[in-house]
Each structure stands twice: as structure tokens, then as C-alpha cells.
Coordinates of C-alpha atoms in Angstrom, one line a residue:
M1 CA -56.7 -37.5 21.1
I2 CA -57.1 -35.1 23.8
D3 CA -61.1 -34.0 24.9
T4 CA -62.6 -32.0 27.3
A5 CA -66.5 -31.8 27.8
A6 CA -66.8 -28.6 29.1
P7 CA -70.5 -27.8 31.2
T8 CA -70.2 -23.7 29.7
R9 CA -71.3 -25.4 26.9
V10 CA -68.4 -25.5 25.0
R11 CA -65.9 -28.5 22.9
S12 CA -62.4 -28.0 23.4
T13 CA -60.4 -30.6 21.5
M14 CA -56.4 -31.7 20.5
R15 CA -56.0 -33.4 17.3
G16 CA -53.1 -33.0 14.2
G17 CA -52.4 -29.5 15.8
V18 CA -55.6 -28.5 16.0
G19 CA -57.3 -27.1 18.8
R20 CA -60.7 -27.6 18.4
L21 CA -63.1 -25.2 20.1
T22 CA -66.9 -25.9 19.6
L23 CA -70.5 -23.7 21.0
D24 CA -72.3 -26.5 22.0
R25 CA -76.0 -25.0 22.7
P26 CA -77.6 -27.0 19.7
E27 CA -81.1 -26.5 21.0
S28 CA -80.6 -22.4 21.0
I29 CA -78.2 -22.3 17.8
N30 CA -75.1 -21.8 19.8
A31 CA -76.8 -18.5 21.5
L32 CA -73.8 -17.2 23.4
T33 CA -73.8 -17.0 27.6
Q34 CA -70.9 -15.1 29.5
E35 CA -69.7 -18.7 30.0
M36 CA -69.5 -19.9 27.0
L37 CA -67.8 -16.8 26.4
E38 CA -64.9 -16.7 29.1
T39 CA -64.4 -20.3 28.2
V40 CA -63.1 -19.7 24.7
G41 CA -61.1 -16.6 26.0
E42 CA -60.0 -19.4 28.9
T43 CA -58.8 -21.6 26.2
L44 CA -57.6 -19.6 23.7
D45 CA -56.0 -18.8 26.4
G46 CA -54.1 -22.0 27.7
W47 CA -53.5 -22.6 23.5
R48 CA -50.7 -19.5 23.4
A49 CA -47.7 -22.1 24.6
E50 CA -49.3 -25.6 24.2
P51 CA -47.3 -27.3 21.4
D52 CA -49.4 -29.8 20.4
V53 CA -51.8 -26.6 19.3
S54 CA -51.0 -25.2 15.5
I55 CA -54.2 -23.9 14.6
V56 CA -57.2 -22.9 15.9
L57 CA -60.7 -24.4 14.5
L58 CA -64.1 -22.5 16.3
Q59 CA -67.3 -24.8 14.7
G60 CA -71.0 -24.3 15.5
A61 CA -72.5 -27.8 17.0
G62 CA -76.4 -29.0 15.5
E63 CA -77.5 -29.0 12.0
R64 CA -79.1 -24.5 13.1
G65 CA -75.5 -22.3 12.6
F66 CA -72.9 -21.5 14.3
S67 CA -74.2 -19.0 16.6
A68 CA -77.3 -17.4 16.7
G69 CA -75.4 -13.9 19.0
G70 CA -75.8 -13.5 21.9
D71 CA -78.7 -15.3 25.0
I72 CA -80.6 -12.3 24.5
R73 CA -83.1 -13.6 26.9
D74 CA -80.4 -13.7 29.3
L75 CA -79.7 -10.9 28.2
H76 CA -83.2 -9.3 28.8
A77 CA -83.3 -11.0 32.1
R78 CA -80.2 -9.0 33.2
I79 CA -81.0 -5.7 32.5
T80 CA -84.4 -5.9 33.3
A81 CA -82.8 -7.0 36.8
G82 CA -80.5 -4.2 36.9
G83 CA -79.9 -2.6 34.7
E84 CA -76.3 -2.0 32.8
A85 CA -74.1 -3.1 36.4
A86 CA -75.8 -6.4 35.6
A87 CA -75.0 -7.1 31.9
D88 CA -71.9 -5.3 31.6
S89 CA -70.2 -8.4 32.1
F90 CA -71.4 -10.2 29.4
F91 CA -70.6 -6.9 26.7
R92 CA -67.3 -7.1 28.7
V93 CA -66.6 -10.8 28.6
E94 CA -68.0 -10.9 25.0
Y95 CA -65.5 -7.7 23.6
R96 CA -62.6 -8.7 24.6
V97 CA -62.2 -12.7 23.8
D98 CA -63.9 -11.3 20.0
A99 CA -60.2 -8.9 20.8
A100 CA -58.6 -12.6 21.8
V101 CA -59.9 -14.2 18.7
A102 CA -58.9 -11.3 16.1
E103 CA -55.3 -11.0 17.7
Y104 CA -54.6 -14.4 18.3
P105 CA -51.0 -15.0 17.9
K106 CA -51.5 -18.9 15.6
P107 CA -54.0 -19.0 12.7
V108 CA -57.6 -18.9 13.4
V109 CA -59.6 -21.2 11.5
A110 CA -63.8 -20.5 11.5
I111 CA -66.8 -22.1 10.1
A112 CA -69.8 -20.2 9.2
D113 CA -71.9 -22.5 8.4
G114 CA -75.3 -22.4 8.7
V115 CA -76.4 -19.2 11.5
T116 CA -74.3 -17.0 12.3
M117 CA -75.6 -12.9 13.6
G118 CA -74.9 -11.0 16.3
G119 CA -72.2 -11.6 19.0
G120 CA -71.6 -15.6 16.6
I121 CA -70.4 -12.7 14.2
G122 CA -67.4 -11.5 16.8
L123 CA -65.9 -14.6 16.8
A124 CA -66.3 -15.8 13.6
G125 CA -65.4 -12.6 11.9
N126 CA -62.5 -12.4 13.5
A127 CA -60.9 -15.2 12.8
H128 CA -57.6 -15.0 10.5
V129 CA -59.3 -18.0 8.1
R130 CA -63.3 -17.5 7.2
I131 CA -65.3 -20.5 5.8
V132 CA -68.9 -20.4 4.7
T133 CA -71.1 -22.6 3.2
E134 CA -74.4 -22.2 0.6
R135 CA -76.5 -22.8 3.9
S136 CA -74.4 -19.9 5.5
R137 CA -76.8 -16.8 6.4
L138 CA -75.0 -13.8 8.3
A139 CA -76.4 -10.3 9.6
M140 CA -75.5 -8.0 12.3
P141 CA -79.3 -7.2 13.4
E142 CA -79.0 -4.8 16.6
A143 CA -81.2 -2.5 15.7
R144 CA -84.1 -4.5 15.4
I145 CA -83.8 -5.1 19.5
G146 CA -83.2 -1.1 19.0
F147 CA -79.1 -1.9 19.5
S148 CA -76.2 -1.1 17.5
P149 CA -73.8 -3.5 15.8
D150 CA -71.4 -4.8 19.0
A151 CA -69.0 -7.6 19.4
S152 CA -67.0 -6.0 16.9
G153 CA -70.2 -5.8 14.2
S154 CA -69.3 -1.5 13.9
W155 CA -65.5 -2.3 12.3
L156 CA -66.5 -4.6 10.0
L157 CA -69.1 -3.5 9.1
A158 CA -67.1 0.0 7.9
H159 CA -65.3 -2.2 6.1
A160 CA -67.6 -3.5 4.1
P161 CA -67.5 -1.8 0.2
G162 CA -68.9 1.2 -0.9
R163 CA -72.5 1.8 1.4
L164 CA -73.1 -1.8 2.4
G165 CA -71.9 -1.6 5.6
E166 CA -75.2 0.7 6.8
Y167 CA -77.9 -0.8 5.2
L168 CA -76.4 -4.3 6.3
A169 CA -76.4 -2.4 9.7
L170 CA -79.5 -0.2 9.4
T171 CA -81.6 -2.5 7.7
S172 CA -80.6 -5.2 9.4
D173 CA -80.3 -7.5 5.8
T174 CA -79.6 -11.5 6.3
M175 CA -75.7 -11.7 4.3
N176 CA -75.7 -15.6 2.3
A177 CA -72.2 -17.1 1.2
A178 CA -71.5 -14.8 -1.7
D179 CA -72.8 -12.1 -0.4
A180 CA -70.9 -12.3 3.3
I181 CA -67.3 -12.7 1.2
H182 CA -68.4 -9.5 -0.2
C183 CA -69.5 -8.1 2.0
R184 CA -66.0 -8.6 4.0
F185 CA -67.4 -10.8 6.2
A186 CA -66.1 -14.2 4.9
D187 CA -63.0 -14.9 2.8
H188 CA -63.8 -18.8 1.0
F189 CA -67.2 -20.8 0.4
V190 CA -66.8 -23.9 1.2
P191 CA -69.4 -27.0 -0.3
H192 CA -71.1 -27.9 2.9
D193 CA -70.4 -31.9 2.8
S194 CA -66.1 -31.1 2.1
I195 CA -66.8 -28.8 6.0
E196 CA -65.1 -32.7 6.9
S197 CA -63.2 -32.7 4.8
V198 CA -61.5 -29.3 5.2
V199 CA -61.4 -30.8 8.5
D200 CA -59.6 -33.5 8.3
A201 CA -56.5 -31.9 5.6
L202 CA -56.4 -29.0 8.5
E203 CA -55.5 -32.0 11.3
M204 CA -53.5 -34.6 8.7
R205 CA -51.7 -32.1 6.2
A206 CA -48.5 -33.8 6.2
D207 CA -46.4 -30.6 5.2
P208 CA -46.1 -26.8 6.5
S209 CA -49.5 -25.7 4.5
S210 CA -51.0 -22.7 5.4
P211 CA -54.6 -22.9 6.5
T212 CA -55.3 -21.1 4.2
E213 CA -53.3 -23.1 1.1
L214 CA -55.0 -25.9 2.3
V215 CA -58.8 -24.5 2.4
M216 CA -57.7 -22.9 -1.0
L217 CA -58.1 -26.6 -2.4
F218 CA -61.9 -27.0 -1.6
D219 CA -62.7 -23.3 -2.3
E220 CA -65.1 -22.5 -4.6
T221 CA -66.9 -19.2 -6.2
P222 CA -70.2 -18.7 -6.3
P223 CA -72.4 -16.4 -8.6
A224 CA -72.7 -12.7 -7.1
G225 CA -75.3 -12.5 -3.8
P226 CA -78.6 -10.4 -4.1
I227 CA -76.7 -7.8 -1.8
E228 CA -73.9 -7.0 -4.1
R229 CA -75.9 -6.9 -7.7
A230 CA -77.9 -4.3 -5.4
Q231 CA -75.1 -2.3 -4.2
P232 CA -75.4 1.0 -7.1
W233 CA -78.7 2.1 -5.5
I234 CA -77.2 0.8 -2.1
D235 CA -74.6 3.1 -2.5
H236 CA -76.4 6.1 -4.0
A237 CA -79.0 5.4 -0.4
F238 CA -76.9 4.8 2.3
A239 CA -74.5 7.9 1.0
A240 CA -76.9 10.4 2.6
D241 CA -75.7 12.2 5.8
T242 CA -78.9 10.9 7.7
V243 CA -80.7 9.0 8.3
V244 CA -83.4 11.1 7.0
E245 CA -82.1 11.7 4.1
I246 CA -81.5 8.1 3.6
R247 CA -85.0 7.7 3.6
A248 CA -85.8 10.2 1.3
R249 CA -83.5 8.7 -1.0
L250 CA -85.1 5.2 -0.4
A251 CA -88.4 6.4 -1.7
E252 CA -87.0 8.5 -4.7
L253 CA -85.6 5.3 -6.5
V254 CA -88.9 3.5 -5.0
A255 CA -90.9 6.3 -7.2
S256 CA -88.8 5.2 -10.0
G257 CA -88.8 1.7 -10.3
I258 CA -85.2 1.3 -10.1
G259 CA -84.3 -2.1 -8.0
A260 CA -88.2 -3.4 -9.0
G261 CA -88.2 -6.8 -8.7
E262 CA -85.4 -7.8 -7.8
E263 CA -84.2 -9.5 -4.4
R264 CA -83.4 -6.6 -2.9
T265 CA -85.0 -3.5 -3.2
P266 CA -85.4 0.1 -1.6
A267 CA -88.6 -1.2 -1.4
S268 CA -87.4 -3.3 1.2
A269 CA -85.4 -1.6 2.7
L270 CA -87.4 1.4 3.5
T271 CA -90.2 -0.6 5.0
A272 CA -86.7 -2.2 7.2
L273 CA -85.9 1.2 8.3
D274 CA -89.4 1.9 9.3
E275 CA -89.2 -0.6 11.3
R276 CA -87.0 -0.2 13.3
S277 CA -85.4 1.6 16.6
P278 CA -85.6 5.4 15.0
T279 CA -82.9 6.6 18.3
A280 CA -80.9 2.9 17.0
L281 CA -81.1 3.9 13.4
V282 CA -79.3 7.5 14.1
V283 CA -76.8 6.8 16.4
T284 CA -76.1 3.6 14.3
L285 CA -75.5 5.4 11.6
A286 CA -72.7 7.4 13.0
A287 CA -71.5 4.5 15.0
I288 CA -70.4 2.9 11.0
R289 CA -68.6 6.2 10.6
S290 CA -66.7 7.1 13.2
A291 CA -65.1 3.5 13.5
R292 CA -64.5 3.4 9.5
A293 CA -62.0 7.0 11.0
L294 CA -60.7 4.7 13.5
P295 CA -57.2 3.0 13.7
S296 CA -58.6 -0.5 14.8
L297 CA -60.3 -3.2 16.3
R298 CA -59.5 -2.2 20.0
H299 CA -60.4 1.3 19.3
A300 CA -64.0 0.4 17.0
L301 CA -64.3 -2.7 20.3
E302 CA -63.8 0.4 22.8
Q303 CA -66.2 2.8 21.3
E304 CA -69.2 0.0 21.3
Y305 CA -68.7 -0.7 25.0
H306 CA -69.2 3.3 26.0
L307 CA -71.9 3.2 22.7
M308 CA -73.6 -0.3 24.9
S309 CA -73.1 1.3 29.0
W310 CA -75.0 4.4 26.8
Y311 CA -78.2 2.0 25.5
L312 CA -78.0 0.8 28.6
R313 CA -77.9 3.5 31.7
T314 CA -80.2 5.8 29.3
Q315 CA -82.5 4.3 26.2
P316 CA -85.4 2.2 27.2
D317 CA -85.5 0.9 23.5
M318 CA -83.3 -1.6 23.9
A319 CA -85.3 -3.7 26.4
E320 CA -88.3 -2.6 24.7
G321 CA -87.2 -4.3 21.2
I322 CA -86.0 -8.0 23.4
R323 CA -89.4 -8.0 24.7
A324 CA -90.9 -7.4 20.8
Q325 CA -88.8 -9.5 19.3
V326 CA -87.9 -12.6 21.8
I327 CA -89.7 -12.6 24.7
D328 CA -93.3 -11.7 23.7
K329 CA -92.9 -12.2 20.2
D330 CA -95.5 -10.1 19.3
R331 CA -93.1 -8.0 16.8
Q332 CA -94.4 -4.7 18.0
P333 CA -91.9 -2.4 19.6
R334 CA -93.0 0.6 21.2
W335 CA -90.1 3.0 20.2
Q336 CA -89.4 6.1 22.3
P337 CA -89.8 7.9 19.8
A338 CA -91.8 7.0 17.3
A339 CA -90.1 8.7 14.9
V340 CA -86.7 9.1 13.1
A341 CA -88.7 12.9 13.0
D342 CA -88.5 13.2 16.8
V343 CA -85.0 11.6 18.0
P344 CA -83.0 14.9 19.5
D345 CA -80.5 15.9 17.4
D346 CA -78.4 16.2 20.8
T347 CA -78.5 12.7 20.1
V348 CA -75.3 11.7 19.1
G349 CA -73.4 13.6 20.7
R350 CA -75.2 12.9 23.9
A351 CA -74.1 9.0 22.6
F352 CA -70.6 9.1 22.1
A353 CA -70.0 11.5 24.7
H354 CA -70.7 9.5 27.8
R355 CA -68.4 7.1 29.6
A356 CA -68.6 3.5 30.7
A357 CA -68.1 3.7 34.1
R358 CA -64.4 1.6 33.4
T359 CA -62.7 1.1 30.0
L360 CA -63.1 -1.8 28.2
F361 CA -58.8 -2.3 27.7
S362 CA -56.3 -1.0 30.2
E363 CA -53.7 1.5 29.1
T364 CA -50.6 -1.3 29.5
E365 CA -52.5 -4.1 27.1
G366 CA -51.6 -1.6 24.5
R367 CA -53.9 -1.2 20.8
S368 CA -53.1 -3.4 18.4

């Protein structure tokens, strides 16, 4: 067994043909730094030709979760100190590592046990075999901080059934295990107490069974989650063309009493929209629908990269959202503008016309 403790808080081991990558910042729910992402990318590169690794396993250390996403405090410091230029390197590494996981030539198994959000989904959500447990809580919460789902989030959300992608992106709602599977963010439900047995099976397999076949030995079927049960009214409301129209449909549903008494209601969705950055809502809705028409993950990541640059270069809401949610924690962001009706009509056009100083992928790298 080979064991390497990296100073960037990522542990790597090789045993029984399984290369295990463990995010190791449990005190911050394994929040991702640029250095951690670089280590993940470099380790994956090294294991491509490693004969002792036939399966890659992604896990998070500690009891709280796989990863809460990017290190928001560090990102805020970068933004306030140097704007786009200071933050660009983090996003560039993150998005390219997400693509590397999705395109990896060996099976990648991710165990999204506990909190798995934002950049954590960028890693786990792009694995080839994605496991959730009764403790799993998945979300793309970027709209809470005046940003749009990234780290491949727009691609995953765009391919959720019906209009659940729009709903999850705009409200930042959290999926349990059943809803994560229904929304196509995960593949298998395995009880938390069986996770080590899954790892043992992957390492001790005596035949060429695929990781999926081995995981299926422990797979159970959870009952439908609250988001799946709410899908009829979600599909109706979030199919509207604009955020203003979505709000109007939700208000009509509230008035009619549809969904009342359930875990997810039109009223709670309406409240969530009222708390989000109006600019982020408008651009996010366009981003999810644009990603739905794109031909590949790389195209979606490229789109996210240029939108990230637009946010950092032209919009104050992202830094303000992080301040309100993470730094000062007053939960009172001062959005500019403060209402969806005041978002300029040309905002989406300007956002999507914007180009970062460089592309995310070079032409010689090709596209998946």
C-alpha cells in the first residue's frame, strides 16, 4: 500500500487496484482550495498510466460531508484584493479538473456522503459512478452569493428532468439522496454504514466486475424525495420564459393552495427567489437554458468560464453576496439592482457576449 499525505490537504493511496483520493479539510467540510484542486489534477494525471490503479475513488474526510465547495473565504479575499485576475486561476484549475474527472479513461467512483455542494459537485457529479447516502445533501447554491452555478453545475442542472434544473439553480434548494438520483446528480443509494463494505468490494474484487456491478450489490431504492413529489408544480412555474413570469406563476400557485402542506411549496420557492441576487437570477436562468442546448460538458464549462469573468469584472453582487453569507453573516446582501424588474434588458446579452482574457480549453485539446 502506498500512502502519500499531501500538504495541500489531499491524501492519495493505492490498494487493490483502487487509487483513492481523499479531500482532507474536515474542519471546513473539505472546502476546496486551488492547491487541493491542483493536487487532484496532478494525481489523476499520474494515475493514467499507473498499472496499479484501475479504479479511482473520490471521498471526503470527516463526518460532515464530501465537500462544501470552493473555499469561499479565500475566493472573497482574492476578489477584493485583485478582482478577476486574482480569482481567475482558481476557477481555471477547478473547471479543468472537473473536465478531467468526467473524461478520465478509468472508472471514477465518488462517494457524496454528507454535504456535497458547488465545487464538490463539480468533482463528485462528474464521476462515472456516483454514490449518495441517507446523510447526503446536494446543492448548487451559487445564486445565494450573487453568482451562477458553475464547476459544471450548469451542465448537470440543464440535464435534470423537466424544469428541476431551473428550480434548483434559482432557489439553491438542497437535494436529499432520492432527489439527487432523480435529478441525475447521483446514480446509487447506499446506506452510510455500508460505505466501507463498498470500498472493500472495490479493492478486494476477485473478478473483472465493473464498479457499477459491485456498487449494485449494496444499492437500495429510497422513497421519492420532496423535490420529485413537487415536480408537477415546479415544471409548470419554472417553464415560464422569464424570472418575472416564474414569480407570477408561483404567486398564482400560492393563491390557489397547490402544494400547501408539502415539504416543498410554491411559497417557499417564491421566498427563495426574493432573497437571491436579481442579476444572478436573470443570468442563471439563461445559463441553464443555454447549457441545455450545448453539445458537451466542455462547451458548458467554457460558457461558465466566460460568465465567471463577466461577474468578476462587471458585477458587484458576487463579492457582496459572499460578504453577507460568509464573511459578516448578516444575511442582508445589498444587491445592485435590488429588484428583478430593475435588471437592465440587455443584461443577458452583455453577459453572454463577454469573453475572458483567454479560453478555458485550447483548440488543440479538442472537445469531448
